[in-house]
PDB file of C-alpha atoms in Angstrom:
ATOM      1  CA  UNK M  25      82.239  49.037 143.769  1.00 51.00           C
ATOM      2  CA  UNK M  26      78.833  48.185 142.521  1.00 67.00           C
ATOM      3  CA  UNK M  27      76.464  51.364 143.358  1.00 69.00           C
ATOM      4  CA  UNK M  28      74.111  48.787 145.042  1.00 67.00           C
ATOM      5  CA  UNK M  29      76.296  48.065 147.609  1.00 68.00           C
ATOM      6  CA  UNK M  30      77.205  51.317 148.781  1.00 72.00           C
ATOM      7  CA  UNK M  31      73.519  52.232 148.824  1.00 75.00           C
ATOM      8  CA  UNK M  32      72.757  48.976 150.854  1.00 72.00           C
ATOM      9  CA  UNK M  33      76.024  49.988 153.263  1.00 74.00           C
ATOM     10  CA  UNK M  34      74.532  53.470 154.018  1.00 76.00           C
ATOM     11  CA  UNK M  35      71.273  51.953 154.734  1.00 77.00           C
ATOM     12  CA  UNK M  36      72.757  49.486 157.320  1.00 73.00           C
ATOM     13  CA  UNK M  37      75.022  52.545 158.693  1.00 75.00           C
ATOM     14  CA  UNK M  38      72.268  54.870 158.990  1.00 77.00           C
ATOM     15  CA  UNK M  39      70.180  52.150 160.844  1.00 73.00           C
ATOM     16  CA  UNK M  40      72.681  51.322 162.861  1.00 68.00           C
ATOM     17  CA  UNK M  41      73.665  55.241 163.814  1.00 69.00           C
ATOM     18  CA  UNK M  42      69.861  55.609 164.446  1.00 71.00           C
ATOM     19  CA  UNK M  43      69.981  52.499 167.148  1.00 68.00           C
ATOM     20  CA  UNK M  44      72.305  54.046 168.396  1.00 61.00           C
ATOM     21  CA  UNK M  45      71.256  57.034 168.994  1.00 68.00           C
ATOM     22  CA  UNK M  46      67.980  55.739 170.320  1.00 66.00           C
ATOM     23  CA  UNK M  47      69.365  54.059 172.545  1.00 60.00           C
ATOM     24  CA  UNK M  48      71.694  56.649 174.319  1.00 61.00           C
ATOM     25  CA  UNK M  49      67.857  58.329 174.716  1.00 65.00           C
ATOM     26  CA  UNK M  50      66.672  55.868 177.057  1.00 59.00           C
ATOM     27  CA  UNK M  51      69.906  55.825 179.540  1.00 56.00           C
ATOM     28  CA  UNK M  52      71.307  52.967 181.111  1.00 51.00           C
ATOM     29  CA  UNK M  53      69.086  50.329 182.216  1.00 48.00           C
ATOM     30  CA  UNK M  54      66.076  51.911 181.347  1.00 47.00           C
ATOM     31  CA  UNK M  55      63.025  50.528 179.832  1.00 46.00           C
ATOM     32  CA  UNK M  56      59.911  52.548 178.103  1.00 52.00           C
ATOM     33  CA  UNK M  57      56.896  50.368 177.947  1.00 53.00           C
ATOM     34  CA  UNK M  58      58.551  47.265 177.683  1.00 51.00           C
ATOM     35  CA  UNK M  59      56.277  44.839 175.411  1.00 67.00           C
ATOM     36  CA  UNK M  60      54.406  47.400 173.917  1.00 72.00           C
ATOM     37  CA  UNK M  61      53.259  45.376 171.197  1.00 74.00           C
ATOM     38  CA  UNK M  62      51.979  42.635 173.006  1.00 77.00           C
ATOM     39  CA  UNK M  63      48.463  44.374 174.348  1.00 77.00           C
ATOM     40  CA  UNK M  64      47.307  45.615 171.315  1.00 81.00           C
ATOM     41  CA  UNK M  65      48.392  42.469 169.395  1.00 80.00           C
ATOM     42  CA  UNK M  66      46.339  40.809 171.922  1.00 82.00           C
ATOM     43  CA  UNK M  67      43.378  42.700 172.336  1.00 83.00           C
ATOM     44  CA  UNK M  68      42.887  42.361 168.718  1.00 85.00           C
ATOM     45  CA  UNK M  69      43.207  38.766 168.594  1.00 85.00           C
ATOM     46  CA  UNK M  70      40.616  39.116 171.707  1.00 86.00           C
ATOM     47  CA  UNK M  71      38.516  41.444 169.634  1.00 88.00           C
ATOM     48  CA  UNK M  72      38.657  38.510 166.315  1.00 88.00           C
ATOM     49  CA  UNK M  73      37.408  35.874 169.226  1.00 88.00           C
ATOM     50  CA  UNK M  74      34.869  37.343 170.858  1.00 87.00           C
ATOM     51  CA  UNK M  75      32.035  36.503 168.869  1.00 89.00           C
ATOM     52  CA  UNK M  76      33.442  32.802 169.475  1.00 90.00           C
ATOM     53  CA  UNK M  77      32.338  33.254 173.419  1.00 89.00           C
ATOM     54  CA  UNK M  78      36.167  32.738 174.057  1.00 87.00           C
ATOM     55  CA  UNK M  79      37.474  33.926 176.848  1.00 87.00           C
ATOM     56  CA  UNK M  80      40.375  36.325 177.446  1.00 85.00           C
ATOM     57  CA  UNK M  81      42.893  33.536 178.844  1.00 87.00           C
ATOM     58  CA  UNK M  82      41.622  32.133 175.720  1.00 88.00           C
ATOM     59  CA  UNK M  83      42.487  34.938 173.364  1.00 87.00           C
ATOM     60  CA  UNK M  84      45.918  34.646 175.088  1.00 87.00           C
ATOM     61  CA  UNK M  85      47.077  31.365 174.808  1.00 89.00           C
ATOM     62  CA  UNK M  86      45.343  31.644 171.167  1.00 90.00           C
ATOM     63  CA  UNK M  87      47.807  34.380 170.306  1.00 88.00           C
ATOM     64  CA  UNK M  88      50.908  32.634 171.917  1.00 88.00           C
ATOM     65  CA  UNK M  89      50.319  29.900 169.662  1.00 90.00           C
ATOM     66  CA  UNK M  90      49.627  32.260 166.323  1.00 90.00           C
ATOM     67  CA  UNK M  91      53.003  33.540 167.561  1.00 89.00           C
ATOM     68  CA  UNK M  92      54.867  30.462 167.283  1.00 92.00           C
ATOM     69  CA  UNK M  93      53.333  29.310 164.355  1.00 93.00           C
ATOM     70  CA  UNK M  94      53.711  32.311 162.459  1.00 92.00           C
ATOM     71  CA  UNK M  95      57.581  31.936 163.208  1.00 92.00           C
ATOM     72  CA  UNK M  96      57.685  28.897 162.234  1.00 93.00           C
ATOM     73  CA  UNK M  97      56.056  29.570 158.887  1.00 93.00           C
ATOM     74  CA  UNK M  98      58.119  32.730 158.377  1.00 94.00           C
ATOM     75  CA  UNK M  99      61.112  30.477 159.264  1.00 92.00           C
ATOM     76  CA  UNK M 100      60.075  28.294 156.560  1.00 93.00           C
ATOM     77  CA  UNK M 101      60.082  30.403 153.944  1.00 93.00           C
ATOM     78  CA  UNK M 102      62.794  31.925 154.749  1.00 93.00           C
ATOM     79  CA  UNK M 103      64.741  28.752 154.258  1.00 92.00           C
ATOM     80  CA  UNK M 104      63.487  28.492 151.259  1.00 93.00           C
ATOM     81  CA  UNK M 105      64.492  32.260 149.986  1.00 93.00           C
ATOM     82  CA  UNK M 106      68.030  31.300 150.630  1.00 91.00           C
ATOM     83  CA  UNK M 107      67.579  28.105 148.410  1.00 91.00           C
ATOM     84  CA  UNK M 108      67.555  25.078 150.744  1.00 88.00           C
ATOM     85  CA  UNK M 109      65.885  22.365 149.127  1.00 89.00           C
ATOM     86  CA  UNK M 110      61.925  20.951 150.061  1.00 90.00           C
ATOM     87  CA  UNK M 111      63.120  18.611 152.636  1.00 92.00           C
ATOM     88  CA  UNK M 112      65.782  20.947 154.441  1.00 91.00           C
ATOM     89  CA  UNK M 113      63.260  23.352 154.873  1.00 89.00           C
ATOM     90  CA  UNK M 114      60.843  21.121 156.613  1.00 91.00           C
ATOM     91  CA  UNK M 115      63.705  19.797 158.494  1.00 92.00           C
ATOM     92  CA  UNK M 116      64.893  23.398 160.075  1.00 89.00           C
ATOM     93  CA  UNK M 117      61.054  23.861 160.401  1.00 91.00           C
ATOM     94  CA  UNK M 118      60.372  20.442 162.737  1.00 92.00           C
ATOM     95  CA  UNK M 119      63.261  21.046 164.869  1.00 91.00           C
ATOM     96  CA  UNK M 120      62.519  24.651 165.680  1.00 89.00           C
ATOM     97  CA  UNK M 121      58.984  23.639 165.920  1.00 89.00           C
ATOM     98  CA  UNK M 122      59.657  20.478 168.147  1.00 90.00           C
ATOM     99  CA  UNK M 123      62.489  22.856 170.688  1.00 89.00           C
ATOM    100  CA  UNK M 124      60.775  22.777 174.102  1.00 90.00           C
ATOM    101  CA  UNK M 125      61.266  26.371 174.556  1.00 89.00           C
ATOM    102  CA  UNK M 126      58.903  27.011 171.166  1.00 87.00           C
ATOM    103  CA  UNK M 127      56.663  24.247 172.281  1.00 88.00           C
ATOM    104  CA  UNK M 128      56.547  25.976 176.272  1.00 89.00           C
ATOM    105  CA  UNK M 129      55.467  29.252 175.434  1.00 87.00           C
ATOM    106  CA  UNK M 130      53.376  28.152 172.501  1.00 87.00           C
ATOM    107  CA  UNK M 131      51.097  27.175 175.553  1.00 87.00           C
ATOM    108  CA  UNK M 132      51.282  29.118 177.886  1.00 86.00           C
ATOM    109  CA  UNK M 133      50.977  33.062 178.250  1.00 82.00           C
ATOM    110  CA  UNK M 134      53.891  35.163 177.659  1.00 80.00           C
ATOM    111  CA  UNK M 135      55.193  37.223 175.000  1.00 80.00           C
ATOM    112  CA  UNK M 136      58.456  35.095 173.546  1.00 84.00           C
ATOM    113  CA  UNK M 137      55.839  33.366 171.404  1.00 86.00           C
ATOM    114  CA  UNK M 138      54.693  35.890 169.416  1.00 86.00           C
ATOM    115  CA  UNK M 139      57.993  37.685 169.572  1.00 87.00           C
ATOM    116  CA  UNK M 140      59.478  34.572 167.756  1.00 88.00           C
ATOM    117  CA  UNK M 141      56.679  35.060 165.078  1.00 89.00           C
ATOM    118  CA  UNK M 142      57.957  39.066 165.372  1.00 88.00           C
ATOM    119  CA  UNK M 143      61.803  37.731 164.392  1.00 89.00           C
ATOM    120  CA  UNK M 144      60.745  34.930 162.020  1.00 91.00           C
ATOM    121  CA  UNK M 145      59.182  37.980 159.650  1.00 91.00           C
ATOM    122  CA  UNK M 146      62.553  39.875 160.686  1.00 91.00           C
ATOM    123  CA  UNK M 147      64.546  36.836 159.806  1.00 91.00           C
ATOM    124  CA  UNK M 148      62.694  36.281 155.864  1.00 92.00           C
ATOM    125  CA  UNK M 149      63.173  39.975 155.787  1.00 93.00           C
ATOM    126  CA  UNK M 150      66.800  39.390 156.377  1.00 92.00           C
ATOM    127  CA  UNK M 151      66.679  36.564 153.457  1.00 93.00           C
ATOM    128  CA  UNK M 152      64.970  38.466 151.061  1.00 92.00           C
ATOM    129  CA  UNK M 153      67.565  41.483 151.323  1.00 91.00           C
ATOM    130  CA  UNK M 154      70.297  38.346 151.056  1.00 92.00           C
ATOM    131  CA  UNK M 155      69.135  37.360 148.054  1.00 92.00           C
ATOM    132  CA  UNK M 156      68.268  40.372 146.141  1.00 89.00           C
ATOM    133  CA  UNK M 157      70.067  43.393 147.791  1.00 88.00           C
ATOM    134  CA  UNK M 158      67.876  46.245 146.542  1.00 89.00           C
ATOM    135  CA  UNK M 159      66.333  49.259 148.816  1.00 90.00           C
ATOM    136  CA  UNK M 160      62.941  48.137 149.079  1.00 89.00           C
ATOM    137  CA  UNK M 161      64.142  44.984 150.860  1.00 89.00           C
ATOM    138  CA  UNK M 162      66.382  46.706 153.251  1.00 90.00           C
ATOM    139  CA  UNK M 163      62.892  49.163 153.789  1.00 90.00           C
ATOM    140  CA  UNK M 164      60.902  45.829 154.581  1.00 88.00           C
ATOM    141  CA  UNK M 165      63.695  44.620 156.635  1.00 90.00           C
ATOM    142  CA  UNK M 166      63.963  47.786 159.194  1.00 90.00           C
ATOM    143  CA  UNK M 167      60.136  47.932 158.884  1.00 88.00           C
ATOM    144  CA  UNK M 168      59.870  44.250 160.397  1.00 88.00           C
ATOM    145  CA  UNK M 169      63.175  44.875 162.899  1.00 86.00           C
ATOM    146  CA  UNK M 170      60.664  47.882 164.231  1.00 85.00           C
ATOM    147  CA  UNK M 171      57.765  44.908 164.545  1.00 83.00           C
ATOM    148  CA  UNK M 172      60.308  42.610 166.337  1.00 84.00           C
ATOM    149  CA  UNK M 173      60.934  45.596 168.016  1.00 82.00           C
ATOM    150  CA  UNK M 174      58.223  46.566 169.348  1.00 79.00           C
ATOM    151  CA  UNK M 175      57.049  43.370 170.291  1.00 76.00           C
ATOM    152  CA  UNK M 176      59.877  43.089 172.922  1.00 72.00           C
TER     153      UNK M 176
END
């Protein structure tokens, strides 16, 4: 057995022991600050607008769509770390993009949409530790699950 992949199994095991383990913390049915993410994401997209006169419903519905569209981009690349071709990629892109879901909260304000842009840098974290298997990926990979995290 390659000494990469038993280095990249006792990452994954370790994460998943400390999930665990976290989660027996919080008890059944329990939340602590739900979303937690979300505010300060927001009131520093607020803080960016301000100058701009733009309100805070504003600043919201600007951040639900820098949400989505920061998925989308992260979704894009990430199709194209695991080798899919131009055209593929654009394709995956349009119909996540063009899902009514995406497009719904995109526009409105609530947190899915910049918890998709949370799991899109989760999911070409996920690629990139596909592709090349080494610890630094599998460091940027638990550091963006913690974002997506977070964000929920």
């Amino acid at each position: 057995m390659k000494r990469t992949y038993l280095i990249n199994d006792l990452v994954w095991i370790t994460f998943a022991l400390l999930v665990c383990i976290g989660g027996l913390k919080l008890g059944f049915g329990s939340f602590q600050q739900p979303q937690a993410g979300f505010l300060p994401f927001l009131a520093a997209i607020r803080a960016i607008l301000n100058p701009f006169g733009v309100s805070f419903y504003g600043a919201a519905l600007f951040a639900s769509a820098v949400g989505a569209a920061g998925g989308l981009v992260f979704l894009h690349r990430a199709s194209r770390v695991l080798g899919l071709g131009r055209w593929e990629c654009v394709l995956a892109t349009a119909l996540a993009g063009t899902s009514p879901a995406l497009f719904f909260y995109a526009t409105v304000v609530e947190v899915q949409a910049p918890y998709f842009g949370s799991v899109g840098l989760a999911s070409l974290a996920v690629a990139r530790l596909i592709v090349a298997p080494r610890i630094h990926n599998a460091v940027l990979l638990a550091l963006a699950g913690i974002v997506a995290a977070v964000f929920h």
